[in-house]
PDB file of C-alpha atoms in Angstrom:
ATOM      1  CA  UNK A   1       3.218  -9.209 -12.215  1.00  0.00           C
ATOM      2  CA  UNK A   2       6.599 -10.052 -10.826  1.00  0.00           C
ATOM      3  CA  UNK A   3       7.829  -8.798  -7.489  1.00  0.00           C
ATOM      4  CA  UNK A   4      11.573  -8.378  -7.590  1.00  0.00           C
ATOM      5  CA  UNK A   5      13.001  -9.419  -4.210  1.00  0.00           C
ATOM      6  CA  UNK A   6      16.462  -8.826  -2.748  1.00  0.00           C
ATOM      7  CA  UNK A   7      17.891 -11.823  -4.644  1.00  0.00           C
ATOM      8  CA  UNK A   8      17.179 -10.189  -8.045  1.00  0.00           C
ATOM      9  CA  UNK A   9      20.205  -8.803  -9.900  1.00  0.00           C
ATOM     10  CA  UNK A  10      20.579  -5.267  -8.706  1.00  0.00           C
ATOM     11  CA  UNK A  11      22.663  -4.192 -11.723  1.00  0.00           C
ATOM     12  CA  UNK A  12      19.939  -5.351 -14.018  1.00  0.00           C
ATOM     13  CA  UNK A  13      17.351  -3.243 -12.189  1.00  0.00           C
ATOM     14  CA  UNK A  14      19.739  -0.225 -12.365  1.00  0.00           C
ATOM     15  CA  UNK A  15      20.284  -0.759 -16.157  1.00  0.00           C
ATOM     16  CA  UNK A  16      16.570  -0.731 -16.789  1.00  0.00           C
ATOM     17  CA  UNK A  17      15.701   2.087 -14.379  1.00  0.00           C
ATOM     18  CA  UNK A  18      14.876   5.299 -16.279  1.00  0.00           C
ATOM     19  CA  UNK A  19      15.551   7.619 -13.352  1.00  0.00           C
ATOM     20  CA  UNK A  20      17.744   7.520 -10.185  1.00  0.00           C
ATOM     21  CA  UNK A  21      14.563   7.351  -8.018  1.00  0.00           C
ATOM     22  CA  UNK A  22      13.982   3.916  -9.489  1.00  0.00           C
ATOM     23  CA  UNK A  23      17.455   2.680  -8.785  1.00  0.00           C
ATOM     24  CA  UNK A  24      18.282  -0.180  -6.413  1.00  0.00           C
ATOM     25  CA  UNK A  25      20.227   2.122  -4.106  1.00  0.00           C
ATOM     26  CA  UNK A  26      17.473   4.521  -3.800  1.00  0.00           C
ATOM     27  CA  UNK A  27      14.994   1.927  -2.708  1.00  0.00           C
ATOM     28  CA  UNK A  28      17.556   0.645  -0.177  1.00  0.00           C
ATOM     29  CA  UNK A  29      17.965   4.148   1.178  1.00  0.00           C
ATOM     30  CA  UNK A  30      14.150   4.499   1.607  1.00  0.00           C
ATOM     31  CA  UNK A  31      14.003   1.179   3.452  1.00  0.00           C
ATOM     32  CA  UNK A  32      16.621   2.477   5.961  1.00  0.00           C
ATOM     33  CA  UNK A  33      14.254   5.377   6.566  1.00  0.00           C
ATOM     34  CA  UNK A  34      11.506   2.992   7.564  1.00  0.00           C
ATOM     35  CA  UNK A  35       9.541   3.166   4.290  1.00  0.00           C
ATOM     36  CA  UNK A  36       8.244   0.105   2.719  1.00  0.00           C
ATOM     37  CA  UNK A  37       9.514  -0.463  -0.855  1.00  0.00           C
ATOM     38  CA  UNK A  38       7.988  -2.813  -3.432  1.00  0.00           C
ATOM     39  CA  UNK A  39       9.764  -3.408  -6.709  1.00  0.00           C
ATOM     40  CA  UNK A  40       7.727  -4.699  -9.592  1.00  0.00           C
ATOM     41  CA  UNK A  41       9.219  -5.871 -12.858  1.00  0.00           C
ATOM     42  CA  UNK A  42       7.599  -5.953 -16.276  1.00  0.00           C
ATOM     43  CA  UNK A  43       9.172  -8.647 -18.532  1.00  0.00           C
ATOM     44  CA  UNK A  44       9.163  -9.211 -22.294  1.00  0.00           C
ATOM     45  CA  UNK A  45       9.770 -12.967 -22.369  1.00  0.00           C
ATOM     46  CA  UNK A  46      12.759 -13.470 -20.023  1.00  0.00           C
ATOM     47  CA  UNK A  47      14.012  -9.958 -20.437  1.00  0.00           C
ATOM     48  CA  UNK A  48      13.339  -7.289 -17.841  1.00  0.00           C
ATOM     49  CA  UNK A  49      11.573  -4.415 -19.717  1.00  0.00           C
ATOM     50  CA  UNK A  50      10.433  -1.919 -17.007  1.00  0.00           C
ATOM     51  CA  UNK A  51      10.954  -1.442 -13.309  1.00  0.00           C
ATOM     52  CA  UNK A  52       8.362   0.000 -10.993  1.00  0.00           C
ATOM     53  CA  UNK A  53       9.708   0.773  -7.553  1.00  0.00           C
ATOM     54  CA  UNK A  54       6.845   1.899  -5.356  1.00  0.00           C
ATOM     55  CA  UNK A  55       7.235   3.333  -1.812  1.00  0.00           C
ATOM     56  CA  UNK A  56       4.303   2.883   0.663  1.00  0.00           C
ATOM     57  CA  UNK A  57       4.058   5.429   3.472  1.00  0.00           C
ATOM     58  CA  UNK A  58       2.029   4.861   6.609  1.00  0.00           C
ATOM     59  CA  UNK A  59      -0.464   7.551   7.566  1.00  0.00           C
ATOM     60  CA  UNK A  60       0.077   8.204  11.277  1.00  0.00           C
ATOM     61  CA  UNK A  61      -2.658   7.002  13.668  1.00  0.00           C
ATOM     62  CA  UNK A  62      -4.382   5.112  10.876  1.00  0.00           C
ATOM     63  CA  UNK A  63      -4.379   1.643   9.268  1.00  0.00           C
ATOM     64  CA  UNK A  64      -3.917   3.276   5.943  1.00  0.00           C
ATOM     65  CA  UNK A  65      -0.915   4.225   3.705  1.00  0.00           C
ATOM     66  CA  UNK A  66      -0.265   6.007   0.541  1.00  0.00           C
ATOM     67  CA  UNK A  67       1.812   4.845  -2.437  1.00  0.00           C
ATOM     68  CA  UNK A  68       4.293   6.824  -4.497  1.00  0.00           C
ATOM     69  CA  UNK A  69       5.701   5.726  -7.929  1.00  0.00           C
ATOM     70  CA  UNK A  70       8.055   8.384  -9.123  1.00  0.00           C
ATOM     71  CA  UNK A  71       9.838   8.800 -12.442  1.00  0.00           C
ATOM     72  CA  UNK A  72       9.237   5.501 -14.236  1.00  0.00           C
ATOM     73  CA  UNK A  73       7.840   4.302 -17.577  1.00  0.00           C
ATOM     74  CA  UNK A  74       4.142   4.894 -18.063  1.00  0.00           C
ATOM     75  CA  UNK A  75       2.659   1.671 -16.707  1.00  0.00           C
ATOM     76  CA  UNK A  76       0.722  -0.675 -18.955  1.00  0.00           C
ATOM     77  CA  UNK A  77      -2.901  -1.732 -18.089  1.00  0.00           C
ATOM     78  CA  UNK A  78      -1.625  -5.024 -16.711  1.00  0.00           C
ATOM     79  CA  UNK A  79       0.909  -3.305 -14.504  1.00  0.00           C
ATOM     80  CA  UNK A  80      -1.686  -0.796 -13.235  1.00  0.00           C
ATOM     81  CA  UNK A  81      -3.749  -3.813 -12.082  1.00  0.00           C
ATOM     82  CA  UNK A  82      -0.665  -5.192 -10.331  1.00  0.00           C
ATOM     83  CA  UNK A  83       0.080  -1.861  -8.683  1.00  0.00           C
ATOM     84  CA  UNK A  84      -3.633  -1.736  -7.480  1.00  0.00           C
ATOM     85  CA  UNK A  85      -3.239  -5.298  -5.966  1.00  0.00           C
ATOM     86  CA  UNK A  86      -0.096  -4.231  -4.228  1.00  0.00           C
ATOM     87  CA  UNK A  87      -1.735  -1.066  -2.904  1.00  0.00           C
ATOM     88  CA  UNK A  88      -4.798  -3.055  -1.644  1.00  0.00           C
ATOM     89  CA  UNK A  89      -2.492  -5.314   0.373  1.00  0.00           C
ATOM     90  CA  UNK A  90      -1.144  -2.262   2.204  1.00  0.00           C
ATOM     91  CA  UNK A  91      -4.492  -0.386   2.686  1.00  0.00           C
ATOM     92  CA  UNK A  92      -3.327   2.378   0.429  1.00  0.00           C
ATOM     93  CA  UNK A  93      -5.962   5.012  -0.203  1.00  0.00           C
ATOM     94  CA  UNK A  94      -4.085   6.007  -3.458  1.00  0.00           C
ATOM     95  CA  UNK A  95      -0.879   5.591  -5.416  1.00  0.00           C
ATOM     96  CA  UNK A  96       0.615   8.706  -6.851  1.00  0.00           C
ATOM     97  CA  UNK A  97       2.093   7.987 -10.309  1.00  0.00           C
ATOM     98  CA  UNK A  98       4.640  10.303 -11.893  1.00  0.00           C
ATOM     99  CA  UNK A  99       5.683   8.878 -15.148  1.00  0.00           C
ATOM    100  CA  UNK A 100       8.985  10.094 -16.452  1.00  0.00           C
TER     101      UNK A 100
END
């Protein structure tokens, strides 16, 4: 599981993204709205194969959040485990997956 931070090549992410909701710019727009964005990359050797951009939304008056992973490739078993780890770090009660 690789977290893609702000130093990662934005154009490479956009080239791999299968939908505009997975684009770098969409994630940055969500951040400006106060929503936490986590970008996970799945690699085949050194090559970025899939991007999984998840948004985490705080539940008001609660320590919990919910995750949302829209319009992306269907995650592998290994990526599902990585998504679960990131969700646990953020006290997410669920992550809604919407494969493309």
